[in-house]
Amino acid sequence: MEKDEKRERLKRLLYSYTYIQFEIDCINENIINLGEAINSQRDINVPELTGLPGGNGITDTVYNSVEKILVTYGQEVAKLENRLEKAFEKKNYIDDLLKLLEPLEKQVVILKYFKKYKTWMICSKLNYSGRQIDRFNDRAIKKLLEVYETN
């Protein structure tokens, strides 16, 4: 992989940080909603649905439908948990990368990639020139690429 391509992949990873937390929150909400649906489906009693006694070998289409829903919801929860785990791994990886930076470099990366500030906005906030901000950013990206290339 070319160095420029790695640099672009790293920058895309950094830009994605803001959306990772949003994705984590959405996945958690979906898991909670499915969990509530599963619990409500489990609370349904077969005799209340059809008047037929449960467990005597009589096929109850409603009961079978509820069981299929529970299995489907359970599979969906497992998929969501897998996505959630990957999102946390990505977030933790970026957090670990940031620990390698000096405080000012880290601040520039956070403002530029996470908060999507333009260079002039970072200059104004940190009281440095645009050229200095670019140097901090370049130095930070170079440090991060050293570690990013090995993973």
Phi, psi and omega in degrees: 000133181291154181298319179296322179293320177296319179299316180294320178297319178297316180297320177297320177298315180295318178296332182284347185305317181301323184277341180297315180297321176298316179297318179300315180297318180295316180297316178301318179297318178296320179296318179298315180297316178294322177299318178295321178295319178298314180297320180292325178291324180292333181285347181286131178258139182302312182300328179291331182282316189236347185083359179270143178291145181270153173079013181253016178088357178282130179285125180242109184298325180292316180298316178297321178296317179298317179298319178296320178298316180299317179296315180297315178297319178298319177294320179295320177298318179299318177297317180295320178296324177295315177298320180296317179299317179295321179295318178294321178299317179296315179298313180295324178297315179295318178301319178295321177299318183296334180293343180280347188267154171291157183306318181290321177297316179299317179297319178296316179298316180298314181293317185286313189263323183275317182263355175062033177290147171280161183303316182297328179289321178294319177303313181296317183290319186261354180061046174232161178284165178299321179296319178294319179297318178297321178295317177300317180295314180298318179296319179296314180297320179298316178298316182292325179295326179301320179277320183297326181293330183278348181257000000 
